[in-house]
Coordinates of N, CA and C in Angstrom, one line a residue:
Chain A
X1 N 83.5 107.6 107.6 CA 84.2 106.3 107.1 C 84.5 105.4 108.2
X2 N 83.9 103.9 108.0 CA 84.0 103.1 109.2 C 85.4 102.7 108.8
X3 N 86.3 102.2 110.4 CA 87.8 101.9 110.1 C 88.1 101.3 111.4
X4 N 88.9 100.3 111.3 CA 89.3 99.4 112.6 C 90.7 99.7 113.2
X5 N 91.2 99.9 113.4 CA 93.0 100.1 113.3 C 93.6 99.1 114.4
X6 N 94.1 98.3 114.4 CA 94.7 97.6 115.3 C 95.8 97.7 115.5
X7 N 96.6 97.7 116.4 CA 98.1 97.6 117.5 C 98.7 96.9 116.1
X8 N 100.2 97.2 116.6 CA 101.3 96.6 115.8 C 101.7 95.3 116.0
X9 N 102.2 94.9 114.9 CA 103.2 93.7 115.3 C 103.9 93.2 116.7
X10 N 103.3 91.9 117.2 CA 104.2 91.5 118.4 C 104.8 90.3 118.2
X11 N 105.9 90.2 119.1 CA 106.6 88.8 119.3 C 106.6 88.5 120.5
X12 N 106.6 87.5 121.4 CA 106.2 86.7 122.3 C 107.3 85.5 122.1
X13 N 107.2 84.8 123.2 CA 108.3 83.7 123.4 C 106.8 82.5 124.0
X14 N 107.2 81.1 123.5 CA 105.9 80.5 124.2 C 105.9 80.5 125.6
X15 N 104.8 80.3 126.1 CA 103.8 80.4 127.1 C 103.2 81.5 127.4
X16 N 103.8 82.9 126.8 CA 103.9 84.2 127.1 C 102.1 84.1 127.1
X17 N 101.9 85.8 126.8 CA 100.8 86.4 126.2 C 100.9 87.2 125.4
X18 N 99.4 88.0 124.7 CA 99.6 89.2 124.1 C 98.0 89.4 123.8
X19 N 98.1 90.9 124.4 CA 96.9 92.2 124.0 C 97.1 92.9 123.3
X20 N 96.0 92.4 122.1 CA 96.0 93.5 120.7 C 94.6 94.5 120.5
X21 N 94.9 95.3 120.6 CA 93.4 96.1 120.3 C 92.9 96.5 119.0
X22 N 91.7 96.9 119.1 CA 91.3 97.0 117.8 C 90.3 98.2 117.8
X23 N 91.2 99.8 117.5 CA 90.1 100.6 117.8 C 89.4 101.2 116.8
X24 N 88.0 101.5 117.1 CA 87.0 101.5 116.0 C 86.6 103.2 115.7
X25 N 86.0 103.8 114.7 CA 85.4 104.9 114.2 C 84.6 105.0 113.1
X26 N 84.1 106.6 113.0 CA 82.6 106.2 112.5 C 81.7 105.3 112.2
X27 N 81.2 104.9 113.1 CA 79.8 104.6 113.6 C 79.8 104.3 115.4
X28 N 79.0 103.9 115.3 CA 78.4 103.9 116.8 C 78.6 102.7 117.4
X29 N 79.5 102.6 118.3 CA 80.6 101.2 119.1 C 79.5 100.2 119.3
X30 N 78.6 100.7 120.2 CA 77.6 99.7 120.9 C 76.4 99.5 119.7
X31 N 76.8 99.7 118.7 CA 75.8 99.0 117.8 C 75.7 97.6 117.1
X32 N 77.3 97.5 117.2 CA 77.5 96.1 116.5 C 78.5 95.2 117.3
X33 N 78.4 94.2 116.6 CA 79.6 93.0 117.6 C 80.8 92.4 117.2
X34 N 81.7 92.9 117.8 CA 83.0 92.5 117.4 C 83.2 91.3 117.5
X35 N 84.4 90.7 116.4 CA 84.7 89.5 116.3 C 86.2 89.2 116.0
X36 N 87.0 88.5 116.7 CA 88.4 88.2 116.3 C 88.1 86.8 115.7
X37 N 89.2 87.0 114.5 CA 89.9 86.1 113.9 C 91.5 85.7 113.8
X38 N 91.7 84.3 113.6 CA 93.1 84.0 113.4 C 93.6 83.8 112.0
X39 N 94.3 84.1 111.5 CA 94.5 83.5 110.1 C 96.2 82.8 110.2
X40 N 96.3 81.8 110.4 CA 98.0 81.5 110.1 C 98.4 81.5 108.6
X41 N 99.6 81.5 108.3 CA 100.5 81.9 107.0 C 99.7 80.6 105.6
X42 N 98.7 81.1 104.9 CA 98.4 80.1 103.6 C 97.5 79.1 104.1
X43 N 96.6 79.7 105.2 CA 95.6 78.6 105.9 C 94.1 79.9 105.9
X44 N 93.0 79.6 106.1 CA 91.7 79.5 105.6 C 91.8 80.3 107.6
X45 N 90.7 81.4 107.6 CA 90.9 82.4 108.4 C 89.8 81.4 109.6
X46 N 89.8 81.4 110.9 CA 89.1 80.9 112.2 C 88.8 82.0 113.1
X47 N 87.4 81.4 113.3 CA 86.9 82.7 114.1 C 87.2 82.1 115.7
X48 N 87.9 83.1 116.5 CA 87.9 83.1 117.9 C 87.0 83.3 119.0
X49 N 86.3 84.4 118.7 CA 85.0 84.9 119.4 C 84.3 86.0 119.0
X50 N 83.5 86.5 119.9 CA 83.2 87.7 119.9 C 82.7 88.5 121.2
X51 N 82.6 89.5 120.7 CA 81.9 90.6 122.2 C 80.5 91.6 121.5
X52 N 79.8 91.2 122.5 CA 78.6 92.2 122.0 C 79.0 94.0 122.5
X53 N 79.7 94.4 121.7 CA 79.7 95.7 122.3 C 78.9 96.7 123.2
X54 N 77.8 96.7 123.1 CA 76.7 97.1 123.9 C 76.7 96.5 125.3
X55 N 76.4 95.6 125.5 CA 76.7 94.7 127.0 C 77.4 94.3 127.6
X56 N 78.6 93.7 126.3 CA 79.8 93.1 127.2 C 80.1 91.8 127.0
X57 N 78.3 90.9 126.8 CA 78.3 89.6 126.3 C 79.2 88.7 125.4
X58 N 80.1 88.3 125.8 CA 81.3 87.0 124.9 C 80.8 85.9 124.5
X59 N 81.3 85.5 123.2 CA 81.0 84.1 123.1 C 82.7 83.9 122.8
X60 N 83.5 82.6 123.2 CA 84.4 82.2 122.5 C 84.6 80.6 121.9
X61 N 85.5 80.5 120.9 CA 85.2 79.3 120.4 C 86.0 78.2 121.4
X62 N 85.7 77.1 121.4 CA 86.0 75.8 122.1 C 87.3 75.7 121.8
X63 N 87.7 76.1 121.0 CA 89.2 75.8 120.1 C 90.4 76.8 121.2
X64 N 89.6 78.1 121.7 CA 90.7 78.6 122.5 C 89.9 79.1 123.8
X65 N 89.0 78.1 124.3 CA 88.4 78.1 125.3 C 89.6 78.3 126.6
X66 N 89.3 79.2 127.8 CA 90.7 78.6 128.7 C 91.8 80.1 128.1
X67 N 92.5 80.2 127.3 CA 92.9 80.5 126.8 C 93.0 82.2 125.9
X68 N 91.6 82.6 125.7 CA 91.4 84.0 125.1 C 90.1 84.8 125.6
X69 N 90.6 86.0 125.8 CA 89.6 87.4 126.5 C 89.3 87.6 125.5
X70 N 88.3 88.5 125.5 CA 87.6 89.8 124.2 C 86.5 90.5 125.4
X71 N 87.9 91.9 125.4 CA 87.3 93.1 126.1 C 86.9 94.0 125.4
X72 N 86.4 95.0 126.0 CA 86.2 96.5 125.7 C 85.8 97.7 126.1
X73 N 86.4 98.6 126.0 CA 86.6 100.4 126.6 C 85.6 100.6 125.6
X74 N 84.2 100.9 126.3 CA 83.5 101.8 125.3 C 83.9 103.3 125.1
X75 N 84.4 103.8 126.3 CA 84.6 105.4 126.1 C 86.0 105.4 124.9
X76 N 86.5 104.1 125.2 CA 87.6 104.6 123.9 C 87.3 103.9 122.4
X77 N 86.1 103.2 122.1 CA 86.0 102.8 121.2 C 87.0 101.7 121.3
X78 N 87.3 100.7 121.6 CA 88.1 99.9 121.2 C 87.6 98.3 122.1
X79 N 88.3 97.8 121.6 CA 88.3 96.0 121.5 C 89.6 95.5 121.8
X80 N 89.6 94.8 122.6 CA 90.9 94.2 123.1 C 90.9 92.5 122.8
X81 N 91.7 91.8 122.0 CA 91.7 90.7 122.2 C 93.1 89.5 122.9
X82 N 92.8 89.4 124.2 CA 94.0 88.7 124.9 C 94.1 87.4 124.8
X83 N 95.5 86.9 124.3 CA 95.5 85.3 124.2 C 96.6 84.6 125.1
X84 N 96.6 83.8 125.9 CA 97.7 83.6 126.8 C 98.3 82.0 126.5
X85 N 99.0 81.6 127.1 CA 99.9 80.0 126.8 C 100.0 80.2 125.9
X86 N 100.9 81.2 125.0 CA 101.3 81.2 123.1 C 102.2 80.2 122.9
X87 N 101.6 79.3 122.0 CA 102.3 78.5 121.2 C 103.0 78.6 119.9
X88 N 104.0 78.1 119.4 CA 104.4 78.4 118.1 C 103.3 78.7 117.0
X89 N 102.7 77.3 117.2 CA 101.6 77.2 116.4 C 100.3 78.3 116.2
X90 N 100.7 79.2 117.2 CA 99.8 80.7 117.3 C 100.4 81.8 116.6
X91 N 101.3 81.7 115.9 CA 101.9 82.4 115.1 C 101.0 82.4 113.9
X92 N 100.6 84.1 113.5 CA 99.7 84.2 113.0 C 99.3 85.6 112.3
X93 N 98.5 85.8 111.4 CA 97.8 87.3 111.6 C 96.5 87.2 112.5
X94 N 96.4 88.4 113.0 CA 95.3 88.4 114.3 C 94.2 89.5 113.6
X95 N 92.7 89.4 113.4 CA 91.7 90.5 112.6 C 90.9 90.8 113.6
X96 N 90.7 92.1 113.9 CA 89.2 91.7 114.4 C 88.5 93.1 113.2
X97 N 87.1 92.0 113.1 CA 86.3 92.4 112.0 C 84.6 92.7 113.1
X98 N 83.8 93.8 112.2 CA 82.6 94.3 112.3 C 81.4 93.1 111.7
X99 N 80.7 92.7 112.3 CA 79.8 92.2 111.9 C 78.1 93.0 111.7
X100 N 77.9 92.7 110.6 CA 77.0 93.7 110.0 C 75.6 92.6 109.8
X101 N 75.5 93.9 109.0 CA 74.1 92.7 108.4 C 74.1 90.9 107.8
X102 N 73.4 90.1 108.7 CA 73.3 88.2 108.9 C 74.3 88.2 109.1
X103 N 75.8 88.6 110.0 CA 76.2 88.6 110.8 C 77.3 88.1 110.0
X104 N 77.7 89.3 108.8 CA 79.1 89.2 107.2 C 79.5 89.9 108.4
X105 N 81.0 89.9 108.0 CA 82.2 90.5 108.5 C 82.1 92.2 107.8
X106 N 81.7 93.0 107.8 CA 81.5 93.9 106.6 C 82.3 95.0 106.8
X107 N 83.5 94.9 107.8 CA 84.3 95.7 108.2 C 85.8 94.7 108.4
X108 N 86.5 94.9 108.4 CA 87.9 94.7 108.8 C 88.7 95.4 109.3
X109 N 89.8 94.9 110.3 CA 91.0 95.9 111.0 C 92.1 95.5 109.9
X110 N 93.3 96.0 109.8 CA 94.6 95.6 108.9 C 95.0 94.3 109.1
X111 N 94.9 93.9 110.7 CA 95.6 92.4 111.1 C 96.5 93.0 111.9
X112 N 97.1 92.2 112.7 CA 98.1 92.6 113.8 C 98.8 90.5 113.4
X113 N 100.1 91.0 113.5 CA 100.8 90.0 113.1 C 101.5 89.3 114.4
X114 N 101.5 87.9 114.9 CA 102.3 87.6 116.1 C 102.7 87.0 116.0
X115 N 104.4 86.7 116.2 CA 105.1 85.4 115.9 C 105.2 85.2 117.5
X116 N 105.7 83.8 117.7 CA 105.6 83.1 118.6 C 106.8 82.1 118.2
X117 N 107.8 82.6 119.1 CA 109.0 82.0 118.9 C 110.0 81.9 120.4
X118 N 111.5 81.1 120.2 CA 111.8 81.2 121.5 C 113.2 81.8 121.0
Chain B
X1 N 80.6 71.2 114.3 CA 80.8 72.4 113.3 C 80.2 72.2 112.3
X2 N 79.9 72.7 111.7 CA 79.6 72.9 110.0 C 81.0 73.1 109.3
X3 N 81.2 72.4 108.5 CA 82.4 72.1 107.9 C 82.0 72.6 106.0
X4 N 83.3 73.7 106.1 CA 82.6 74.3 104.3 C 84.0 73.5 103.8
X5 N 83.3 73.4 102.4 CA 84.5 72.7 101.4 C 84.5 73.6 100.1
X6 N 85.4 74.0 99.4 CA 84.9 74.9 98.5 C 86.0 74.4 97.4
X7 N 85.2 74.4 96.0 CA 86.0 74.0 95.2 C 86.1 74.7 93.7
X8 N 86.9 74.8 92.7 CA 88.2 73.9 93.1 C 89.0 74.7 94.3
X9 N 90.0 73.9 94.6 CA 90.9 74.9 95.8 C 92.0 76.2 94.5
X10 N 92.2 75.9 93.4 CA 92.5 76.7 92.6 C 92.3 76.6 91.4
X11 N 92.5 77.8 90.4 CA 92.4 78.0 89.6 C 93.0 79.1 88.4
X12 N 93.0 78.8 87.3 CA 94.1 79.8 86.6 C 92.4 79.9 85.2
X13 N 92.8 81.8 85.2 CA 91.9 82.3 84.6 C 92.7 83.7 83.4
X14 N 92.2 83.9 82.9 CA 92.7 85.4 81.9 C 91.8 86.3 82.1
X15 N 92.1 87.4 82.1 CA 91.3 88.7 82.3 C 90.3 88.4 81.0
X16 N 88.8 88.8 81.8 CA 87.7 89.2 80.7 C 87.1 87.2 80.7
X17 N 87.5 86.5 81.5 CA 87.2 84.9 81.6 C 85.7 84.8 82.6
X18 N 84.9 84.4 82.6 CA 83.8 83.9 83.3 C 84.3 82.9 84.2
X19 N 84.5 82.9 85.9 CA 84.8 82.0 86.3 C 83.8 81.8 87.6
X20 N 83.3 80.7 88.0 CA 82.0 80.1 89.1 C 83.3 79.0 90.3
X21 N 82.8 79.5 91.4 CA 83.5 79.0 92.7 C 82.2 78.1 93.5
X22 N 82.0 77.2 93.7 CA 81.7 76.9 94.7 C 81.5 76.5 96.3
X23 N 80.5 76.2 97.1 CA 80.9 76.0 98.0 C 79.8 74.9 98.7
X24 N 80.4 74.4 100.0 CA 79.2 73.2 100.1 C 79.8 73.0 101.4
X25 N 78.4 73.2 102.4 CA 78.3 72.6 103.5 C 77.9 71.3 104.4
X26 N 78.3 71.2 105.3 CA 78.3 69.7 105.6 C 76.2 69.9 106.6
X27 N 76.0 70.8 106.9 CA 74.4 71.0 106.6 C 74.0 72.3 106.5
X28 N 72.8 72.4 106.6 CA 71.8 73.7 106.2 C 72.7 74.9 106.9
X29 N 72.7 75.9 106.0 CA 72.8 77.2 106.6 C 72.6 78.5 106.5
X30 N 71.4 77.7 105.7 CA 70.1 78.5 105.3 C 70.8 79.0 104.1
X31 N 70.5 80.7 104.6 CA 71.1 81.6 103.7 C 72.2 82.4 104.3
X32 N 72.9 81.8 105.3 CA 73.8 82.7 106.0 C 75.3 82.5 105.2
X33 N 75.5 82.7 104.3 CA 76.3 82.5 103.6 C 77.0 83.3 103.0
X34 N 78.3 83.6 103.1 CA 79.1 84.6 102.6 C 80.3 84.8 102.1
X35 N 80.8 85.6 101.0 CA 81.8 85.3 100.4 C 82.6 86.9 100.7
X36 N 83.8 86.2 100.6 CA 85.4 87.3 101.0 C 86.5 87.2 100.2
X37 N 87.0 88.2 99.1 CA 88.0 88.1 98.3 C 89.5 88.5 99.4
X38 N 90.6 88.0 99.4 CA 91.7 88.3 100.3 C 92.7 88.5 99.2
X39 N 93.5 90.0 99.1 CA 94.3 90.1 98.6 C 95.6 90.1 99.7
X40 N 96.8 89.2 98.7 CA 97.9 88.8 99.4 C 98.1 90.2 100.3
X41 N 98.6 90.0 102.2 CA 98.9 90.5 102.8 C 97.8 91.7 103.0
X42 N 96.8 91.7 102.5 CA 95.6 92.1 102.9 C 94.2 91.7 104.1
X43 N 93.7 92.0 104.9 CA 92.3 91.6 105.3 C 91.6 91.3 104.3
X44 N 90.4 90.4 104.3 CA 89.9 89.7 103.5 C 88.8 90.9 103.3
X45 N 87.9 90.9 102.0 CA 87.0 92.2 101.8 C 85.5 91.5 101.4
X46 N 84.4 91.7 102.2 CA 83.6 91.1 102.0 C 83.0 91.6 100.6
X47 N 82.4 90.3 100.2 CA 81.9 91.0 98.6 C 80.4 90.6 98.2
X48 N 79.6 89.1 98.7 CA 78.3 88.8 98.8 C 78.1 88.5 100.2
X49 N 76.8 88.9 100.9 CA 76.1 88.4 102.0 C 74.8 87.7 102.0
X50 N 74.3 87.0 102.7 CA 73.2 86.4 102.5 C 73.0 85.5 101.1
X51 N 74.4 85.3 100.7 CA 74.4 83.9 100.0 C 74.4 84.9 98.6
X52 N 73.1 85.7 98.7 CA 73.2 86.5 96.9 C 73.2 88.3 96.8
X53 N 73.7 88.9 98.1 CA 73.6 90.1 98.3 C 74.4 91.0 98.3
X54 N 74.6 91.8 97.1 CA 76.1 92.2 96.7 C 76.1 93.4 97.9
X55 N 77.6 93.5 98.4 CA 78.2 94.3 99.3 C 78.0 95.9 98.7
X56 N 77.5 97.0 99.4 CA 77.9 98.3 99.0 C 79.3 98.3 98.4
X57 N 79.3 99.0 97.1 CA 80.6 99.4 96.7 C 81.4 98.1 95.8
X58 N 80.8 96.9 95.9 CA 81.6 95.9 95.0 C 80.6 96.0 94.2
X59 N 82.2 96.1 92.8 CA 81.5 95.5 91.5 C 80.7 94.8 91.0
X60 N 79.4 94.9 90.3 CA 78.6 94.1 89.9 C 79.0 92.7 89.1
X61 N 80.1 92.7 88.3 CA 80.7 91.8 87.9 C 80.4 90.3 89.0
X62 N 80.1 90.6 90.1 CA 80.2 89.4 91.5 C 79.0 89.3 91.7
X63 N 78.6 87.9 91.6 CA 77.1 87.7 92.0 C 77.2 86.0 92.8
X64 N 76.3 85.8 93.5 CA 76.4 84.6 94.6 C 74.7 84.0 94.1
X65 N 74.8 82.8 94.6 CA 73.4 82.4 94.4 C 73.6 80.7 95.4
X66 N 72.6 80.5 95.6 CA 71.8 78.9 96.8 C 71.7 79.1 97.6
X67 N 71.3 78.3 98.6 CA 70.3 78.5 99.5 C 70.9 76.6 100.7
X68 N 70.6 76.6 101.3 CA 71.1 75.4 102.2 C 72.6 75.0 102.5
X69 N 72.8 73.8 101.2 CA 73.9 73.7 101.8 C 74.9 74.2 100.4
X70 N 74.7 74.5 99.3 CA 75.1 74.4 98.0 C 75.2 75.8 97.6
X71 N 76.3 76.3 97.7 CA 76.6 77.8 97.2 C 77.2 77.7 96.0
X72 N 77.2 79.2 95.1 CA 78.3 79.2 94.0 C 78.8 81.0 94.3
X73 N 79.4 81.2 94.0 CA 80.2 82.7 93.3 C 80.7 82.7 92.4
X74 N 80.0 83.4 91.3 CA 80.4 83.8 89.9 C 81.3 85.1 90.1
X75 N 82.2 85.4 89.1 CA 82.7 86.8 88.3 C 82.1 86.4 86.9
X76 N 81.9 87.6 86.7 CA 81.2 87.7 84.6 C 82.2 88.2 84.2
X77 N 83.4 88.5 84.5 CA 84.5 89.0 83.9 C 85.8 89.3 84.8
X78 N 86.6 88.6 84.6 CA 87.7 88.5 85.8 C 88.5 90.0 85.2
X79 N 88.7 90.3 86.6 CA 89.8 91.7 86.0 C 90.9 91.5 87.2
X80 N 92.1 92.3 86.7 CA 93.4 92.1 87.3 C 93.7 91.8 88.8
X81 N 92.7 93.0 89.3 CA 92.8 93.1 91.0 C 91.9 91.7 91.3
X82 N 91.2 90.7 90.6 CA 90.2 90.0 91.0 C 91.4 89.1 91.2
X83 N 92.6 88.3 90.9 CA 93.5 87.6 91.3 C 94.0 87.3 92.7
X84 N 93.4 86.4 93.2 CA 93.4 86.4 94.7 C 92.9 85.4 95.3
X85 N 92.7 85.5 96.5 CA 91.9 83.8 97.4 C 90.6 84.3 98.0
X86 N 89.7 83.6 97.0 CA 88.2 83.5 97.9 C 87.7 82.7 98.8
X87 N 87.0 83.1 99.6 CA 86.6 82.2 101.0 C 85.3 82.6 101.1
X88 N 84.7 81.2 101.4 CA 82.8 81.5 101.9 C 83.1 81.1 103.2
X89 N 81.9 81.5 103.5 CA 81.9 81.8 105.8 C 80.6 81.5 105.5
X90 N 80.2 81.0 107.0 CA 78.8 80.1 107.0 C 78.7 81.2 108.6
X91 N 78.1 82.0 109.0 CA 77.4 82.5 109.9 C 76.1 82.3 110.4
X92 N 75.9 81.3 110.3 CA 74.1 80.4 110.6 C 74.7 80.5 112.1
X93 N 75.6 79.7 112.5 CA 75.8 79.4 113.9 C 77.2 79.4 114.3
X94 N 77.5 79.8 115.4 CA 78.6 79.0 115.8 C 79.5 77.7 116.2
X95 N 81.0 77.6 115.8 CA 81.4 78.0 115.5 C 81.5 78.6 114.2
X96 N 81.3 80.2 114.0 CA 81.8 80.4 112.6 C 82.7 79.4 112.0
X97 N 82.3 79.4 110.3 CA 83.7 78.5 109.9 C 84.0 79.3 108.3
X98 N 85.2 78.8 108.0 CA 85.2 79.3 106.5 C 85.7 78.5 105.8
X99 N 85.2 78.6 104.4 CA 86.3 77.0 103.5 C 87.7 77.5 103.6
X100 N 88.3 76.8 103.0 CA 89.5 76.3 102.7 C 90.7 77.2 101.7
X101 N 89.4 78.2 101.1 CA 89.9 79.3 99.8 C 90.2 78.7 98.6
X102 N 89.9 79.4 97.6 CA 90.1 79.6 96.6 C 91.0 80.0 95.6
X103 N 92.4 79.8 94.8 CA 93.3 80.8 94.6 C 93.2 80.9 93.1
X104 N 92.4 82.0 93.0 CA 92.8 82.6 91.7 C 93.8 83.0 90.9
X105 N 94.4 82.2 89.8 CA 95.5 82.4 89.3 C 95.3 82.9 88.1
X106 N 96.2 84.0 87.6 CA 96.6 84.3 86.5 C 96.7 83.1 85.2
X107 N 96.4 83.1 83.9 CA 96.8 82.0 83.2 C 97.8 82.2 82.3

């Protein structure tokens, strides 16, 4: 059974940071490519970037250019997504999801929730 | 970006109702097109890919159909758990994007 599990709930104060991971099972790490998403409270979900698990290769979006990592421990199966200068407005649920076949999200983690407050 | 718009933004339906979602891109995206049911305080669950390709494991009741920029998502029969926000994602290119959602309401 394929399953994502991601870190808990964080709070942060702005400017801070935060590393959330997202560790993966059954199936094979370096087969597919992870991708974080943001979703804020009653807003339409935005993709952050990705990492080709196999090589290492990132792409991230312009929107948090500056701003956000996407690592990865292949021996531990996992995905790291780091975001730094947290703003209020980064307050959020955080996904990272499997991209599958034409490149559907065809897996999900639970979300990792970050408020960003002072 | 490719900018999705999906309409209506809600809707109120009764169990056992036929109800069609659309969606519309600001250009081609071929067929990279994909739809996601999100139940409140849930991850969103993919349910068509490639515009008309039902997900392993989702009910047939769900079916997707177009090609460019003009999508739709049907249910042939709404059932209880189907109460929720749908969202189509355009993965032709980056930046990924997704509409706006859809909120299925109870009637």
């Amino acid at each position: 059974q394929v399953r994502l599990i991601q870190s808990g709930a964080e709070v942060r104060k702005p400017g801070a940071s935060v590393k959330i991971s997202c560790k993966t099972s059954g199936y094979t790490f370096t087969t597919y490519t992870l991708y974080w998403v943001r979703q804020a409270p009653g807003q339409r979900p935005e993709w952050m970037g990705w990492i080709n698990a196999a090589n290492g290769d990132t792409k991230y979006s312009q929107r948090f250019q500056g701003r956000v990592t996407i690592t990865t421990d292949t021996s531990a199966y996992t995905a790291y997504l780091e975001l730094s200068g947290l703003r209020s407005d980064d307050t959020a649920t955080f996904y990272c999801a499997r991209a599958g076949t034409w490149d559907a999200f065809d897996v999900w983690g639970q979300g990792t929730v970050v408020t960003v407050s002072s | 970006d490719i900018q999705m718009t999906q309409s209506p933004s809600s809707l109120s339906a009764s169990v056992g109702d036929r109800v069609t979602i659309t969606c519309r891109a600001t250009q081609t995206v071929s067929r990279y097109l994909n739809w996601y049911r999100q139940k409140p305080g849930e991850a969103p669950e993919l349910l068509i890919y490639a515009a008309s390709t039902l997900q392993s494991g989702v009910p047939s009741r769900f079916s997707g159909s177009g090609s460019g920029t003009d999508f739709t998502l049907t249910i042939s029969s709404v059932q209880p758990e189907d109460f929720a926000t749908y969202f189509c994602q355009q993965s032709f290119t980056t930046p990924i994007t997704f509409g706006q959602g859809t909120r299925l309401e109870i009637k």
